[in-house]
Short mmCIF file of C-alpha atoms (C1' of nucleotides) in Angstrom, two decimals:
data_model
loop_
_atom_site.label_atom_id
_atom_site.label_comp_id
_atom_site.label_asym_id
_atom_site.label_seq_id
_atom_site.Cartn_x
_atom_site.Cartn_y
_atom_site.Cartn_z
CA UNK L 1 -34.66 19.26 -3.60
CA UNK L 2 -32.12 21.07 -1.38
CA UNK L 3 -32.91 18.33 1.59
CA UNK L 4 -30.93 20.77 4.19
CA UNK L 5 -29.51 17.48 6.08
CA UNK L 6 -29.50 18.61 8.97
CA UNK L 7 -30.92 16.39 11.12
CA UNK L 8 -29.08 13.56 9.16
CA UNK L 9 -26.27 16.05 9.80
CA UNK L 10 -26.55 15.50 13.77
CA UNK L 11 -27.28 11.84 13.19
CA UNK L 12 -23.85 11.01 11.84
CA UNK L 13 -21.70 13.62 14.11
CA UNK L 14 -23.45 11.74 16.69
CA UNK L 15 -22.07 8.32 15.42
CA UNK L 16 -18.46 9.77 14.84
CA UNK L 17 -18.98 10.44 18.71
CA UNK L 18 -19.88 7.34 19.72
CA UNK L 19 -17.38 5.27 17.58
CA UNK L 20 -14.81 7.19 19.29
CA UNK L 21 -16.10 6.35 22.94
CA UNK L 22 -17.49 2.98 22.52
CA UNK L 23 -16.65 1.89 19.24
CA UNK L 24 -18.13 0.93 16.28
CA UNK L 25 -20.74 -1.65 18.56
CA UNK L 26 -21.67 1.66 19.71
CA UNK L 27 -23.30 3.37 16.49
CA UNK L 28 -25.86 1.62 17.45
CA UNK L 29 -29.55 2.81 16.09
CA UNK L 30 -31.58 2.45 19.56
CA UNK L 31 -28.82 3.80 21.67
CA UNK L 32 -28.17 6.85 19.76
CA UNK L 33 -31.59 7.74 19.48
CA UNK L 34 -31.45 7.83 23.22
CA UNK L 35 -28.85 10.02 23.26
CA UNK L 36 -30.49 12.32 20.88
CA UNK L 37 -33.27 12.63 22.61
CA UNK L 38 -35.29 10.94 19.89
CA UNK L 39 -36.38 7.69 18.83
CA UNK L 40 -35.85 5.20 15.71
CA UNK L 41 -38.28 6.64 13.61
CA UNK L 42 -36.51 9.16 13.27
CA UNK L 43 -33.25 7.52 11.86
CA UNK L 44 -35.43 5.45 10.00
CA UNK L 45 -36.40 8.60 8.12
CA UNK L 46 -32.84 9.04 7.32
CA UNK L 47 -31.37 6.15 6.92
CA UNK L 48 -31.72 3.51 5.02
CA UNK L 49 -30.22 0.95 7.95
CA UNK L 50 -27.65 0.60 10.21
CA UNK L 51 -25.32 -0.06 7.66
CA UNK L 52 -25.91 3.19 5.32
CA UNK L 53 -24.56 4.99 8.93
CA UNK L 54 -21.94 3.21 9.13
CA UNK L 55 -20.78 3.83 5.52
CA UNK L 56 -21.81 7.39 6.41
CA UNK L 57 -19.61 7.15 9.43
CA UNK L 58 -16.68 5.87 8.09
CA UNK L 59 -16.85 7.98 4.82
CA UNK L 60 -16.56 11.25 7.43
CA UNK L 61 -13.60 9.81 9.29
CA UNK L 62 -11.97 9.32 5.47
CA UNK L 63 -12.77 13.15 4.49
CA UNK L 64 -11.52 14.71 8.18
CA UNK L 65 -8.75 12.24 9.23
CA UNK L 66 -7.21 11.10 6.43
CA UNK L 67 -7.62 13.13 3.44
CA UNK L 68 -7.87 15.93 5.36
CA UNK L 69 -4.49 16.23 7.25
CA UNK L 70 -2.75 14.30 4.65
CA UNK L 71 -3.65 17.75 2.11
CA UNK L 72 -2.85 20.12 4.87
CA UNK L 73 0.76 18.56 5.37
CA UNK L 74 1.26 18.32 1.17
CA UNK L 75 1.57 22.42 1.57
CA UNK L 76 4.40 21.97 3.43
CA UNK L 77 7.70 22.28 0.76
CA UNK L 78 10.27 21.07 2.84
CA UNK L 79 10.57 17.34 3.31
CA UNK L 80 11.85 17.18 6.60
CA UNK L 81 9.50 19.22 8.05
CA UNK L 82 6.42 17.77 6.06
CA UNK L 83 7.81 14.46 7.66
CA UNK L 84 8.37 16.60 11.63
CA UNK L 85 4.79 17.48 10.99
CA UNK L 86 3.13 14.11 10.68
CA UNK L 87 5.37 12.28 13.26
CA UNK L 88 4.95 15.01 15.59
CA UNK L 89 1.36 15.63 15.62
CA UNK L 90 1.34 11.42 16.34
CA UNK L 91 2.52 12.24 19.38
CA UNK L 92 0.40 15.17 20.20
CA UNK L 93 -2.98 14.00 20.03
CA UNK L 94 -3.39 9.77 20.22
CA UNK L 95 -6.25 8.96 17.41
CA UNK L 96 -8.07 7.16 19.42
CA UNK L 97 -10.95 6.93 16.70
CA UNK L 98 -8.53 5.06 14.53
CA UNK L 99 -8.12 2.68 16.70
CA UNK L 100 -11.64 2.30 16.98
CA UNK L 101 -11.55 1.35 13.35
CA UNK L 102 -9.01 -1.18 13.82
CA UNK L 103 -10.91 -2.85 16.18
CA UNK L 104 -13.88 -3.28 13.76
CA UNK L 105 -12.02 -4.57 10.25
CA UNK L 106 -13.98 -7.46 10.76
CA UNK L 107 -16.63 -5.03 9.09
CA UNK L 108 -15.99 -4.84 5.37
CA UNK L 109 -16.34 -1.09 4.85
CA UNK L 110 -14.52 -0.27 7.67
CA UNK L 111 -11.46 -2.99 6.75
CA UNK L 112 -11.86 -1.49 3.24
CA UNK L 113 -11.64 2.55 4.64
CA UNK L 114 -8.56 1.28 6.79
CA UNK L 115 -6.78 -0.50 4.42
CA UNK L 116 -7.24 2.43 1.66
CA UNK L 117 -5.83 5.20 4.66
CA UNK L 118 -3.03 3.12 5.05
CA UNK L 119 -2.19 2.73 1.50
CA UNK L 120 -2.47 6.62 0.82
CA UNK L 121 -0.37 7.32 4.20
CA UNK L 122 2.22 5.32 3.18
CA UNK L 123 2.46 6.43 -0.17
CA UNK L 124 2.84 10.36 1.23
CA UNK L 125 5.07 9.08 3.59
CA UNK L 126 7.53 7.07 0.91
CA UNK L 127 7.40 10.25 -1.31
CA UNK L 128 8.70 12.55 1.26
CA UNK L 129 11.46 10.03 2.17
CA UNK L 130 12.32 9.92 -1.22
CA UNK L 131 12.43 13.88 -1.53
CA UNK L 132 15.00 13.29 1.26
CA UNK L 133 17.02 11.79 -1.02
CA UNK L 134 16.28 7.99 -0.58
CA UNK L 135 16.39 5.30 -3.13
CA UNK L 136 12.39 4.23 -4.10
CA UNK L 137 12.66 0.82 -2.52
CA UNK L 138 14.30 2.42 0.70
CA UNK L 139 11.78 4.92 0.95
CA UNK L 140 9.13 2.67 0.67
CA UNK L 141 10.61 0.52 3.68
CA UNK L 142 11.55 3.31 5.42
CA UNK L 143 7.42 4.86 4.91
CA UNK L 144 6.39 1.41 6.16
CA UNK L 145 8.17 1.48 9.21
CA UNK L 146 7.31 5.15 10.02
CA UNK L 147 3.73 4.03 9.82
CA UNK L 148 4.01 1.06 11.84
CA UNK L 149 5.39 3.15 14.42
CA UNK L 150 2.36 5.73 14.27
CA UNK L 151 -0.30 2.89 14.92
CA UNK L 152 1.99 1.04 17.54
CA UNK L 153 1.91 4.31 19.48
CA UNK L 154 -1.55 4.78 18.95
CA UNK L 155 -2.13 1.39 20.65
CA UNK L 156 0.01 2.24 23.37
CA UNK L 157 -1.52 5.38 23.92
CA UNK L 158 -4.55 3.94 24.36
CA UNK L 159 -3.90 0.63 26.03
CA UNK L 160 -0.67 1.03 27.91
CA UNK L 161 -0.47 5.20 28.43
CA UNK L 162 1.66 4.56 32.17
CA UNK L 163 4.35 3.44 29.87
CA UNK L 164 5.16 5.82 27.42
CA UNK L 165 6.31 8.60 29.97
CA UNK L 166 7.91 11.50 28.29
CA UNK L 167 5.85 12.04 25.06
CA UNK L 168 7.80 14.92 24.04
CA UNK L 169 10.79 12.85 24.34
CA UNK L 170 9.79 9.94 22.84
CA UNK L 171 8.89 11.87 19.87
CA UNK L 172 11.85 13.89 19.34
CA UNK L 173 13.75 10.51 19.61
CA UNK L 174 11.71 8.89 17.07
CA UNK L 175 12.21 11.43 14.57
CA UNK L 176 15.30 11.32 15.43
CA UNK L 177 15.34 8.03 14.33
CA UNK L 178 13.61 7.58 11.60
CA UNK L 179 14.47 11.12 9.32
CA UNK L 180 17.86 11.40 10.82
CA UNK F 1 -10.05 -34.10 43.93
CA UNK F 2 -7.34 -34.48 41.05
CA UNK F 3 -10.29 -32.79 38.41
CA UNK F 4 -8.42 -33.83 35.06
CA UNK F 5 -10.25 -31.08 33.39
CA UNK F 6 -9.69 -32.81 30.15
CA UNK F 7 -12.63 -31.25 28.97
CA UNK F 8 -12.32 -28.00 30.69
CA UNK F 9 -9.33 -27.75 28.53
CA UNK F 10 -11.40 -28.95 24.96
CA UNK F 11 -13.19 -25.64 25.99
CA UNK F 12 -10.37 -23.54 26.22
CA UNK F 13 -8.63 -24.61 23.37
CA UNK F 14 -11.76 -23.94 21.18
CA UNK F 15 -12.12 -20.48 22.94
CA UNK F 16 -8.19 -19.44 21.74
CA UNK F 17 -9.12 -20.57 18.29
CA UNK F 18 -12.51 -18.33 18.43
CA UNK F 19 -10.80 -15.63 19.85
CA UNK F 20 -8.10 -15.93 16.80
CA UNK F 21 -10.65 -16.28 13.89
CA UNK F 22 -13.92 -14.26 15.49
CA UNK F 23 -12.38 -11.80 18.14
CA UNK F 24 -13.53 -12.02 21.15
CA UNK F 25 -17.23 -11.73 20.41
CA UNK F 26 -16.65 -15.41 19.14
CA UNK F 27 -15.98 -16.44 22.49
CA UNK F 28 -19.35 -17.08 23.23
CA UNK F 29 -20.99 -19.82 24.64
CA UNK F 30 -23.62 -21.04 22.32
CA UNK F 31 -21.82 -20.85 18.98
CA UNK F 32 -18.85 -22.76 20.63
CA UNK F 33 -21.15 -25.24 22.75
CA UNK F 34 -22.11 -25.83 18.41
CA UNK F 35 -18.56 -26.17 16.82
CA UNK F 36 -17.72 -28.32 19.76
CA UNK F 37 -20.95 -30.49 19.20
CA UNK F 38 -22.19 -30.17 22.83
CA UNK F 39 -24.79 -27.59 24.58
CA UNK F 40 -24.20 -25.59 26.77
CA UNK F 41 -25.39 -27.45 30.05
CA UNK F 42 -21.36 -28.73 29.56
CA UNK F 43 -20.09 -25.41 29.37
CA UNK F 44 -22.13 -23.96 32.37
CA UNK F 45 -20.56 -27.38 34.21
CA UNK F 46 -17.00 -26.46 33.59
CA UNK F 47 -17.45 -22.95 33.85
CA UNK F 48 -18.94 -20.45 36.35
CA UNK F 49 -19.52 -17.85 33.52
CA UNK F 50 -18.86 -16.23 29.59
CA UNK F 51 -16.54 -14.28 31.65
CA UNK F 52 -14.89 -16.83 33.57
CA UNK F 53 -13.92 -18.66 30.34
CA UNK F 54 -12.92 -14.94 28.60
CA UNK F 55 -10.42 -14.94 31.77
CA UNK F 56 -9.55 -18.43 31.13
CA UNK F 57 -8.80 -17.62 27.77
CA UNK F 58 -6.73 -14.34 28.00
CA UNK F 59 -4.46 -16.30 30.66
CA UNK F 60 -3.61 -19.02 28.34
CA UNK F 61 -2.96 -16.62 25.83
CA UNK F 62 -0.85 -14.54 28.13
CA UNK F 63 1.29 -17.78 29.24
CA UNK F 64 1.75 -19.44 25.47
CA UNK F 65 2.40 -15.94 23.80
CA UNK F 66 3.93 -13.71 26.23
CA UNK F 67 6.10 -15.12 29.00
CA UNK F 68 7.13 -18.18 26.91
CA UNK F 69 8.23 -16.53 24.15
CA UNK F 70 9.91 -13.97 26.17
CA UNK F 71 11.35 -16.62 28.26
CA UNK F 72 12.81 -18.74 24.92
CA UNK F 73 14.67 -15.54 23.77
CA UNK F 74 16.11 -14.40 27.41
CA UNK F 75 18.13 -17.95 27.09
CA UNK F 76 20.25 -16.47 24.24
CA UNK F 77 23.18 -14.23 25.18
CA UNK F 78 23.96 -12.07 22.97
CA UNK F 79 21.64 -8.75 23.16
CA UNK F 80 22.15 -8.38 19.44
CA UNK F 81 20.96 -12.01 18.19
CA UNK F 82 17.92 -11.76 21.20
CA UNK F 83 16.76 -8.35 19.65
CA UNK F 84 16.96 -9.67 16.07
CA UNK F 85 15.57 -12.67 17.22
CA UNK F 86 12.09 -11.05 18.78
CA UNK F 87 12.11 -8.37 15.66
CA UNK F 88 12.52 -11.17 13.30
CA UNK F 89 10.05 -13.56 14.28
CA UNK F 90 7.62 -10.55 14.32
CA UNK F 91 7.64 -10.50 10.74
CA UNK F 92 7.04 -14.05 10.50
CA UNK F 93 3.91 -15.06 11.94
CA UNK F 94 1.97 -11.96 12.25
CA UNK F 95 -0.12 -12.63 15.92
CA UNK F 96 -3.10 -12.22 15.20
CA UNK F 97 -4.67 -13.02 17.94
CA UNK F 98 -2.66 -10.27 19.65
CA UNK F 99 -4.79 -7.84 17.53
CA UNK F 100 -8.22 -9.69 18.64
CA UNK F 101 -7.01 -8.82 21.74
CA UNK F 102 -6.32 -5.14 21.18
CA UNK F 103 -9.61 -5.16 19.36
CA UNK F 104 -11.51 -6.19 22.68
CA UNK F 105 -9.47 -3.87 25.33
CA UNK F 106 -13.10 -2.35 26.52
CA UNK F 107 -13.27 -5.68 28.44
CA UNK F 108 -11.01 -5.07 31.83
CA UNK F 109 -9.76 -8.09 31.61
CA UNK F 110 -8.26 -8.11 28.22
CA UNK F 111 -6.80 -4.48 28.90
CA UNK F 112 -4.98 -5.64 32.05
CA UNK F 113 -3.59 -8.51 30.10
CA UNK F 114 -2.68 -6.36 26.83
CA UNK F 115 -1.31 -3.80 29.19
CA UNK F 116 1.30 -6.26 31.62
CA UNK F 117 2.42 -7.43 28.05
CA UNK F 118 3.25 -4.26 26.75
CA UNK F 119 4.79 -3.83 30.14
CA UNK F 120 6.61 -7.03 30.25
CA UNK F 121 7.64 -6.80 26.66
CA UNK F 122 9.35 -3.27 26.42
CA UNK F 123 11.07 -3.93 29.34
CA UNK F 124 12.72 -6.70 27.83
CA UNK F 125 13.60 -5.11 24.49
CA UNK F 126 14.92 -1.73 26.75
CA UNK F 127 17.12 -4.34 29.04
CA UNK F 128 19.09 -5.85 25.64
CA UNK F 129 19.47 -1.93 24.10
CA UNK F 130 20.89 -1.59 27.91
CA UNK F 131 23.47 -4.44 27.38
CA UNK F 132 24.06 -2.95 24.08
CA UNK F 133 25.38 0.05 25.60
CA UNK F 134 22.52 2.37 25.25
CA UNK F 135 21.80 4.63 27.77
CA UNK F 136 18.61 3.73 30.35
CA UNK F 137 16.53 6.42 29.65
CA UNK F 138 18.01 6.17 25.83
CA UNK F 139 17.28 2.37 25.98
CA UNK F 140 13.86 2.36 27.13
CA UNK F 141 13.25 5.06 24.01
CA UNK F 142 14.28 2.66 21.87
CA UNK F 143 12.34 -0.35 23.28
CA UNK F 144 9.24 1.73 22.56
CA UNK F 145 9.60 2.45 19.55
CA UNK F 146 10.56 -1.07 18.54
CA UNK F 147 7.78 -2.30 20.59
CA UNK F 148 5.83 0.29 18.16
CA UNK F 149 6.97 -1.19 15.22
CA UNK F 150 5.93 -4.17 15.94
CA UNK F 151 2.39 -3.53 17.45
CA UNK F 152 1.98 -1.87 13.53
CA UNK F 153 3.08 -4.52 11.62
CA UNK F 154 0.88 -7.01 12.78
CA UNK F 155 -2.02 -4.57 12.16
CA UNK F 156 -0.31 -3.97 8.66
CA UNK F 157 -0.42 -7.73 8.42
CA UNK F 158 -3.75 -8.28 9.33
CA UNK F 159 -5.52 -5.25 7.35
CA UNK F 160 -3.36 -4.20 4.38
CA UNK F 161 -0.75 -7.19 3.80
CA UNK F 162 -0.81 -6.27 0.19
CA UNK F 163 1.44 -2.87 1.43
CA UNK F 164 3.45 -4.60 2.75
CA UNK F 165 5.66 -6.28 0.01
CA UNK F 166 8.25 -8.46 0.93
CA UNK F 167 8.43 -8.95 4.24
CA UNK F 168 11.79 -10.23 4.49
CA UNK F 169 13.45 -7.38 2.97
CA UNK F 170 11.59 -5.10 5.65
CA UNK F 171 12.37 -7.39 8.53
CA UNK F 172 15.76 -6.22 7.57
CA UNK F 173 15.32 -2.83 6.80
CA UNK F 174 14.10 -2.73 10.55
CA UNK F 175 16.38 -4.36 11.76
CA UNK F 176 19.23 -2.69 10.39
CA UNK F 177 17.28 1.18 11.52
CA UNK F 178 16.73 -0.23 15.16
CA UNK F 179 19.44 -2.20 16.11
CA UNK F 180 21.86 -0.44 13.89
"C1'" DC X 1 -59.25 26.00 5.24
"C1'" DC X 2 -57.70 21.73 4.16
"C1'" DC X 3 -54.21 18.75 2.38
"C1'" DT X 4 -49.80 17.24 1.59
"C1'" DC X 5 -45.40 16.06 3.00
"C1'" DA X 6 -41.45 16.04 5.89
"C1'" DC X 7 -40.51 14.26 10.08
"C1'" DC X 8 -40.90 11.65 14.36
"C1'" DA X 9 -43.38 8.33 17.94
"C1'" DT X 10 -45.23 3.84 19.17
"C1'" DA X 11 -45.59 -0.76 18.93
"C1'" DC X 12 -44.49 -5.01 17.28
"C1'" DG X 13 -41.90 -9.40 15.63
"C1'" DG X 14 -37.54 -11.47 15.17
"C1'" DC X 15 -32.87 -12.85 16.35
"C1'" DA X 16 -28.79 -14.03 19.03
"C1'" DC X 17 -26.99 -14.40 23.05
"C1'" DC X 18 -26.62 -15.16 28.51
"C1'" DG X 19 -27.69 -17.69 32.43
"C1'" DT X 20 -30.80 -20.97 35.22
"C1'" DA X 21 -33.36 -24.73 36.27
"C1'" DT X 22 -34.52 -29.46 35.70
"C1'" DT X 23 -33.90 -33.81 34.08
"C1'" DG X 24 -31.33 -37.53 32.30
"C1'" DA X 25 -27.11 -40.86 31.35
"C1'" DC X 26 -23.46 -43.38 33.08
"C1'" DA X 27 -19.41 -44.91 35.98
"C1'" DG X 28 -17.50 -46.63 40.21
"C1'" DC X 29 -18.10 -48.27 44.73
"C1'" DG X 30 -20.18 -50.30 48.83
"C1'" DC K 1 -27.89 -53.86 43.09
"C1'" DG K 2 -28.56 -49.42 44.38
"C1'" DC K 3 -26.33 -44.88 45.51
"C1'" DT K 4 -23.64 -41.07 44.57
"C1'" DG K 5 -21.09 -37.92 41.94
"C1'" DT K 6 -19.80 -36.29 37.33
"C1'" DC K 7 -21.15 -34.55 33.26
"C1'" DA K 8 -24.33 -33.25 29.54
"C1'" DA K 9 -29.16 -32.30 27.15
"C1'" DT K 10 -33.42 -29.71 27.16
"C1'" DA K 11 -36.22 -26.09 28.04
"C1'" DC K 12 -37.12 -21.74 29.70
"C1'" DG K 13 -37.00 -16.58 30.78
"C1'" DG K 14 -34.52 -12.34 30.17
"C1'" DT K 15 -32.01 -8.63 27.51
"C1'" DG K 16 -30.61 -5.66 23.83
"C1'" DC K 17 -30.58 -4.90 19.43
"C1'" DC K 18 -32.48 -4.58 14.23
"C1'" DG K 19 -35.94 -3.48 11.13
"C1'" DT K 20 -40.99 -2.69 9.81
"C1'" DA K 21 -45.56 -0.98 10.02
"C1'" DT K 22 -48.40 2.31 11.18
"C1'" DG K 23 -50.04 6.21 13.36
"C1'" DG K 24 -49.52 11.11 14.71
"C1'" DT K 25 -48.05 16.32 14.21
"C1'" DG K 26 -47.09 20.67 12.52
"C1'" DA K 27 -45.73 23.96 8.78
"C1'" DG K 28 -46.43 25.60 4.21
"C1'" DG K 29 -48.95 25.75 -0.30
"C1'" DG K 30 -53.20 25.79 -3.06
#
DNA sequence: CCCTCACCATACGGCACCGTATTGACAGCG
DNA sequence: CGCTGTCAATACGGTGCCGTATGGTGAGGG
């Protein structure tokens, strides 16, 4: 026992990598074998196909970007600034390998991993509006379009960067906005 | 001359619908040379290229689903009704293809189209906060983020529309947050 | 000292697509 | 009737990927 996984290990940082840069046509077995300096037989050895590292794949991105920062902003007490947190750190840093899952629903694990981050993100994002004092059914609404707002800029950020300008600015106004 | 590109246009009609159901990797010439019930020799008559015909595509898209649109709902007067207008009907018919497109920005062609739209777009949404009596740079803020909104919704739509509920009540909800 | 086993290389067949001939079919016109 | 131009079918070669089969290689255990 104790398999040490550490070759597997490199295998699937190296396909978090590529999703992010090329997307998810790019965890591909024969070109990231190239870029490991190896060859198929290799992943062969530790996977079972293309698919299993693609479940691997998106299983990481579930663990470090979604469950991940979702716990870290639950020790936060304060609503407001649970909420300033999450907004803000939109703004920060664009997710650019989320939108690389978006663009690859069509896959049924990945439409299934996107689907479940959004559920969960709304949900923290409806309780926190509620701590705030909102009725339930607000909240929820209100969660929804905080969320919608997070992957629109995301797109934007990605496709259309010349015209969002100010980032700081824009992101003070949209919490602004949207916790009051 | 006078090329009545009747068929040139069966082509592009069945490339939109691809592009809507398969993404872009659906706009391909031998699996649409089969749902159309011809081979390719036709294609390779009408067109020079996959590409050409990808070009062909995303221009048709960008005159049915950007400027028209954008032209119907610059022919109403009131900034108020023309906001609640372009919010509203976002909630309708989620565009999907819009999201094939944003799922195929890696070709340059699609980006420059996705990008002019997001261009075109916020510019009209920050013109009617103008006439609303926002300020520019306040205006423009606020065209973002409703442009924001809406880019996430349609993903919403498309890969979780059991979160989002009833869709009228958060077309209002929305509504009511952005426009005020 | 050899043998096993984890690990990787090589080589192959298959598939789906792009693009390029090359060859027809058929309509209108001189 | 034959010629020409428009359009489509067939057939081919090329590419990039998946997955399999099979053959090393080197380190540790008996």
């Amino acid at each position: 026992m104790t398999p040490d996984n550490l070759d597997r290990e490199r295998w699937e940082r190296a396909a978090l990598d590529a999703l992010e840069r090329g997307g998810l046509a790019a965890v591909a077995v024969e070109p990231l074998a190239r870029a490991l300096g190896v060859t198929k037989g290799s992943f062969y050895w530790h996977f079972k196909s293309r698919a299993d590292l693609i479940a691997a794949t998106v299983a990481r991105w579930e663990r470090l970007h979604v469950d991940g920062p979702l716990q870290a902003a639950g020790a936060i007490d304060d609503p407001r600034e649970r909420l300033m947190e999450l907004l803000g750190r939109a703004g920060a840093k664009p997710p650019s390998i989320f939108i690389r899952l978006l663009d690859a629903v069509d896959e049924p694990v990945v439409r299934a991993a996107v689907a479940r981050a959004a559920q969960e993100r709304v949900a923290f994002l409806a309780k926190a509006f509620r701590e705030l004092g909102l009725t339930p059914a607000r909240a929820r609404r209100q969660a929804l379009l905080a969320y919608s707002t997070y992957v629109g800029r995301a797109h934007l950020a990605r496709d259309a960067p010349e015209l969002l300008g100010d980032q700081a600015a824009l992101s003070r106004h949209i919490a602004e906005q949207l916790i009051g």
